[in-house]
């Protein structure tokens, strides 16, 4: 097996990248190894600057190197250097990867939004909350004054039974009994089954 060809960038005695590309276009694997060594770092660097993800940048760089192998015959020295050609392909591939990832993210987001909105109807939920609130207010009106005060302090103001007893100046066992009776009345009024 032959050693990879040196190119003009490494040794003035060897061929330039344009000549290496000619050999690559004819299927010379050693020439491709030389080309790879010469441009792979630059290709990866461009991909990484655009994609900003190391793993995906490595994939893009490999795709670019495969493109260079397959498209070597399309290279035209009069249109620019090999390095410029490789850099252009790398930049385009990296941009394509970013656009593809963004399009996939947009599709996923649109699907989630679309699927998430079908079962959820904001107006229906607001009406249900309002009706439940009215039913609770109506049922609270059916409690005795002490029951209503105790339930309000405990459930709407977050007080403990002991704090409710102190606030109302009523013995704790009385508050517990009133609360139990009041909650039973509320449950029955609202039609909640246990």
mmCIF file of C-alpha atoms in Angstrom:
data_model
loop_
_atom_site.group_PDB
_atom_site.id
_atom_site.type_symbol
_atom_site.label_atom_id
_atom_site.label_comp_id
_atom_site.label_asym_id
_atom_site.label_seq_id
_atom_site.Cartn_x
_atom_site.Cartn_y
_atom_site.Cartn_z
ATOM 1 C CA UNK A 1 0.000 0.000 0.000
ATOM 2 C CA UNK A 2 1.305 3.436 -0.894
ATOM 3 C CA UNK A 3 1.861 6.218 1.588
ATOM 4 C CA UNK A 4 -0.550 9.182 1.358
ATOM 5 C CA UNK A 5 0.681 11.774 -1.076
ATOM 6 C CA UNK A 6 2.204 14.922 0.371
ATOM 7 C CA UNK A 7 0.650 18.084 -1.007
ATOM 8 C CA UNK A 8 2.095 21.484 -1.624
ATOM 9 C CA UNK A 9 0.862 22.769 1.741
ATOM 10 C CA UNK A 10 3.020 20.223 3.550
ATOM 11 C CA UNK A 11 5.928 19.767 1.176
ATOM 12 C CA UNK A 12 6.976 21.836 -1.763
ATOM 13 C CA UNK A 13 8.126 18.659 -3.558
ATOM 14 C CA UNK A 14 4.638 17.084 -3.590
ATOM 15 C CA UNK A 15 1.573 17.850 -5.701
ATOM 16 C CA UNK A 16 -0.876 20.652 -4.805
ATOM 17 C CA UNK A 17 -4.430 19.925 -3.700
ATOM 18 C CA UNK A 18 -5.663 20.477 -7.253
ATOM 19 C CA UNK A 19 -3.526 17.570 -8.455
ATOM 20 C CA UNK A 20 -4.626 15.494 -5.472
ATOM 21 C CA UNK A 21 -8.257 16.195 -6.470
ATOM 22 C CA UNK A 22 -7.538 14.940 -9.988
ATOM 23 C CA UNK A 23 -6.269 11.672 -8.509
ATOM 24 C CA UNK A 24 -9.284 11.458 -6.189
ATOM 25 C CA UNK A 25 -11.566 11.965 -9.213
ATOM 26 C CA UNK A 26 -9.936 8.848 -10.749
ATOM 27 C CA UNK A 27 -10.693 6.844 -7.601
ATOM 28 C CA UNK A 28 -7.251 6.971 -5.985
ATOM 29 C CA UNK A 29 -7.817 6.103 -2.286
ATOM 30 C CA UNK A 30 -4.334 7.236 -1.246
ATOM 31 C CA UNK A 31 -4.988 10.606 -2.811
ATOM 32 C CA UNK A 32 -8.279 10.765 -0.915
ATOM 33 C CA UNK A 33 -6.415 10.044 2.341
ATOM 34 C CA UNK A 34 -4.168 13.013 1.546
ATOM 35 C CA UNK A 35 -7.186 15.180 0.745
ATOM 36 C CA UNK A 36 -8.854 14.046 3.966
ATOM 37 C CA UNK A 37 -5.828 14.984 6.042
ATOM 38 C CA UNK A 38 -5.648 18.364 4.344
ATOM 39 C CA UNK A 39 -9.283 19.491 4.628
ATOM 40 C CA UNK A 40 -11.079 17.452 7.312
ATOM 41 C CA UNK A 41 -10.099 19.795 10.163
ATOM 42 C CA UNK A 42 -11.330 22.863 8.319
ATOM 43 C CA UNK A 43 -14.544 21.082 7.284
ATOM 44 C CA UNK A 44 -15.233 20.033 10.876
ATOM 45 C CA UNK A 45 -14.485 23.541 12.166
ATOM 46 C CA UNK A 46 -16.964 25.115 9.752
ATOM 47 C CA UNK A 47 -19.627 22.557 10.650
ATOM 48 C CA UNK A 48 -19.092 23.121 14.360
ATOM 49 C CA UNK A 49 -19.381 26.918 14.026
ATOM 50 C CA UNK A 50 -22.702 26.574 12.200
ATOM 51 C CA UNK A 51 -24.299 23.546 13.885
ATOM 52 C CA UNK A 52 -22.886 24.170 17.411
ATOM 53 C CA UNK A 53 -23.217 20.494 18.349
ATOM 54 C CA UNK A 54 -20.106 18.340 18.279
ATOM 55 C CA UNK A 55 -21.781 15.035 17.393
ATOM 56 C CA UNK A 56 -23.845 16.535 14.589
ATOM 57 C CA UNK A 57 -20.812 18.474 13.346
ATOM 58 C CA UNK A 58 -18.879 15.216 13.103
ATOM 59 C CA UNK A 59 -21.720 13.728 11.051
ATOM 60 C CA UNK A 60 -21.786 16.769 8.774
ATOM 61 C CA UNK A 61 -17.993 16.582 8.327
ATOM 62 C CA UNK A 62 -18.219 12.905 7.343
ATOM 63 C CA UNK A 63 -21.007 13.671 4.881
ATOM 64 C CA UNK A 64 -18.884 16.436 3.347
ATOM 65 C CA UNK A 65 -15.886 14.138 2.987
ATOM 66 C CA UNK A 66 -18.084 11.550 1.266
ATOM 67 C CA UNK A 67 -19.366 14.309 -1.038
ATOM 68 C CA UNK A 68 -15.784 15.292 -1.869
ATOM 69 C CA UNK A 69 -14.987 11.673 -2.769
ATOM 70 C CA UNK A 70 -18.115 11.248 -4.895
ATOM 71 C CA UNK A 71 -18.020 14.678 -6.543
ATOM 72 C CA UNK A 72 -14.250 14.976 -7.092
ATOM 73 C CA UNK A 73 -14.736 14.882 -10.856
ATOM 74 C CA UNK A 74 -16.955 17.988 -10.635
ATOM 75 C CA UNK A 75 -14.210 20.106 -9.070
ATOM 76 C CA UNK A 76 -13.044 22.946 -11.349
ATOM 77 C CA UNK A 77 -9.759 24.663 -10.343
ATOM 78 C CA UNK A 78 -10.680 27.800 -12.290
ATOM 79 C CA UNK A 79 -13.647 28.352 -9.955
ATOM 80 C CA UNK A 80 -11.600 28.335 -6.733
ATOM 81 C CA UNK A 81 -9.188 26.364 -4.614
ATOM 82 C CA UNK A 82 -9.892 22.878 -3.289
ATOM 83 C CA UNK A 83 -10.046 24.294 0.238
ATOM 84 C CA UNK A 84 -12.626 26.905 -0.826
ATOM 85 C CA UNK A 85 -14.679 24.235 -2.594
ATOM 86 C CA UNK A 86 -14.575 21.947 0.468
ATOM 87 C CA UNK A 87 -15.417 24.865 2.785
ATOM 88 C CA UNK A 88 -18.383 25.841 0.603
ATOM 89 C CA UNK A 89 -19.757 22.294 0.635
ATOM 90 C CA UNK A 90 -19.224 22.103 4.418
ATOM 91 C CA UNK A 91 -21.022 25.385 5.011
ATOM 92 C CA UNK A 92 -23.992 24.369 2.845
ATOM 93 C CA UNK A 93 -24.262 20.972 4.515
ATOM 94 C CA UNK A 94 -24.110 22.540 7.976
ATOM 95 C CA UNK A 95 -26.795 25.090 7.089
ATOM 96 C CA UNK A 96 -28.960 22.267 5.711
ATOM 97 C CA UNK A 97 -28.531 20.358 8.985
ATOM 98 C CA UNK A 98 -29.576 23.378 11.051
ATOM 99 C CA UNK A 99 -32.580 24.058 8.823
ATOM 100 C CA UNK A 100 -33.606 20.410 8.953
ATOM 101 C CA UNK A 101 -33.351 20.348 12.747
ATOM 102 C CA UNK A 102 -35.340 23.597 13.004
ATOM 103 C CA UNK A 103 -38.016 22.308 10.640
ATOM 104 C CA UNK A 104 -38.324 19.104 12.683
ATOM 105 C CA UNK A 105 -38.595 21.112 15.904
ATOM 106 C CA UNK A 106 -41.249 23.358 14.324
ATOM 107 C CA UNK A 107 -43.228 20.322 13.134
ATOM 108 C CA UNK A 108 -43.059 18.755 16.593
ATOM 109 C CA UNK A 109 -44.162 22.018 18.221
ATOM 110 C CA UNK A 110 -47.018 22.526 15.737
ATOM 111 C CA UNK A 111 -48.200 18.953 16.256
ATOM 112 C CA UNK A 112 -48.087 19.314 20.035
ATOM 113 C CA UNK A 113 -50.002 22.589 19.903
ATOM 114 C CA UNK A 114 -52.563 21.236 17.449
ATOM 115 C CA UNK A 115 -53.084 17.984 19.367
ATOM 116 C CA UNK A 116 -53.096 19.774 22.696
ATOM 117 C CA UNK A 117 -55.852 22.195 21.703
ATOM 118 C CA UNK A 118 -58.418 19.714 20.452
ATOM 119 C CA UNK A 119 -59.500 18.281 23.802
ATOM 120 C CA UNK A 120 -59.096 21.563 25.675
ATOM 121 C CA UNK A 121 -61.754 24.205 25.325
ATOM 122 C CA UNK A 122 -60.957 27.289 27.403
ATOM 123 C CA UNK A 123 -64.493 28.698 27.239
ATOM 124 C CA UNK A 124 -66.077 25.437 28.424
ATOM 125 C CA UNK A 125 -63.598 25.214 31.295
ATOM 126 C CA UNK A 126 -64.319 28.801 32.384
ATOM 127 C CA UNK A 127 -68.079 28.175 32.297
ATOM 128 C CA UNK A 128 -67.659 24.980 34.342
ATOM 129 C CA UNK A 129 -65.559 26.803 36.939
ATOM 130 C CA UNK A 130 -68.134 29.594 37.165
ATOM 131 C CA UNK A 131 -71.003 27.110 37.591
ATOM 132 C CA UNK A 132 -69.074 25.175 40.244
ATOM 133 C CA UNK A 133 -68.332 28.439 42.046
ATOM 134 C CA UNK A 134 -72.010 29.401 41.998
ATOM 135 C CA UNK A 135 -72.982 25.967 43.286
ATOM 136 C CA UNK A 136 -70.450 26.207 46.138
ATOM 137 C CA UNK A 137 -71.732 29.693 47.071
ATOM 138 C CA UNK A 138 -75.345 28.453 47.020
ATOM 139 C CA UNK A 139 -74.470 25.414 49.156
ATOM 140 C CA UNK A 140 -72.426 27.548 51.586
ATOM 141 C CA UNK A 141 -75.581 29.655 52.031
ATOM 142 C CA UNK A 142 -77.349 26.550 53.375
ATOM 143 C CA UNK A 143 -74.922 26.192 56.303
ATOM 144 C CA UNK A 144 -75.375 27.642 59.759
ATOM 145 C CA UNK A 145 -73.425 30.815 60.496
ATOM 146 C CA UNK A 146 -70.843 28.984 62.636
ATOM 147 C CA UNK A 147 -70.420 26.217 60.008
ATOM 148 C CA UNK A 148 -69.997 28.774 57.233
ATOM 149 C CA UNK A 149 -67.457 30.818 59.204
ATOM 150 C CA UNK A 150 -65.472 27.705 60.204
ATOM 151 C CA UNK A 151 -65.378 26.266 56.681
ATOM 152 C CA UNK A 152 -64.411 29.636 55.205
ATOM 153 C CA UNK A 153 -61.580 30.149 57.676
ATOM 154 C CA UNK A 154 -60.272 26.584 57.253
ATOM 155 C CA UNK A 155 -60.602 26.108 53.477
ATOM 156 C CA UNK A 156 -60.362 29.615 52.052
ATOM 157 C CA UNK A 157 -57.942 31.179 54.520
ATOM 158 C CA UNK A 158 -55.938 28.037 55.326
ATOM 159 C CA UNK A 159 -56.349 28.108 59.110
ATOM 160 C CA UNK A 160 -56.025 24.964 61.231
ATOM 161 C CA UNK A 161 -58.931 23.773 63.370
ATOM 162 C CA UNK A 162 -57.177 25.183 66.459
ATOM 163 C CA UNK A 163 -56.679 28.581 64.730
ATOM 164 C CA UNK A 164 -60.346 28.595 63.641
ATOM 165 C CA UNK A 165 -61.393 27.897 67.256
ATOM 166 C CA UNK A 166 -59.197 30.744 68.548
ATOM 167 C CA UNK A 167 -60.405 33.160 65.835
ATOM 168 C CA UNK A 168 -64.092 32.419 66.548
ATOM 169 C CA UNK A 169 -63.611 32.153 70.337
ATOM 170 C CA UNK A 170 -65.219 28.707 70.284
ATOM 171 C CA UNK A 171 -63.990 25.504 71.921
ATOM 172 C CA UNK A 172 -61.989 23.212 69.595
ATOM 173 C CA UNK A 173 -64.345 20.184 69.908
ATOM 174 C CA UNK A 174 -67.277 22.399 68.911
ATOM 175 C CA UNK A 175 -65.382 23.648 65.821
ATOM 176 C CA UNK A 176 -64.527 20.094 64.815
ATOM 177 C CA UNK A 177 -68.163 19.048 65.101
ATOM 178 C CA UNK A 178 -69.425 22.119 63.200
ATOM 179 C CA UNK A 179 -66.822 21.579 60.472
ATOM 180 C CA UNK A 180 -67.744 17.907 60.100
ATOM 181 C CA UNK A 181 -71.448 18.663 59.943
ATOM 182 C CA UNK A 182 -70.867 21.592 57.550
ATOM 183 C CA UNK A 183 -68.744 19.504 55.164
ATOM 184 C CA UNK A 184 -71.378 16.730 55.162
ATOM 185 C CA UNK A 185 -74.050 19.288 54.240
ATOM 186 C CA UNK A 186 -71.821 20.732 51.492
ATOM 187 C CA UNK A 187 -71.126 17.271 50.080
ATOM 188 C CA UNK A 188 -74.839 16.406 50.013
ATOM 189 C CA UNK A 189 -75.779 19.765 48.504
ATOM 190 C CA UNK A 190 -73.212 19.459 45.722
ATOM 191 C CA UNK A 191 -74.196 15.870 44.947
ATOM 192 C CA UNK A 192 -70.780 14.419 45.691
ATOM 193 C CA UNK A 193 -70.873 10.688 46.300
ATOM 194 C CA UNK A 194 -68.312 8.858 48.406
#
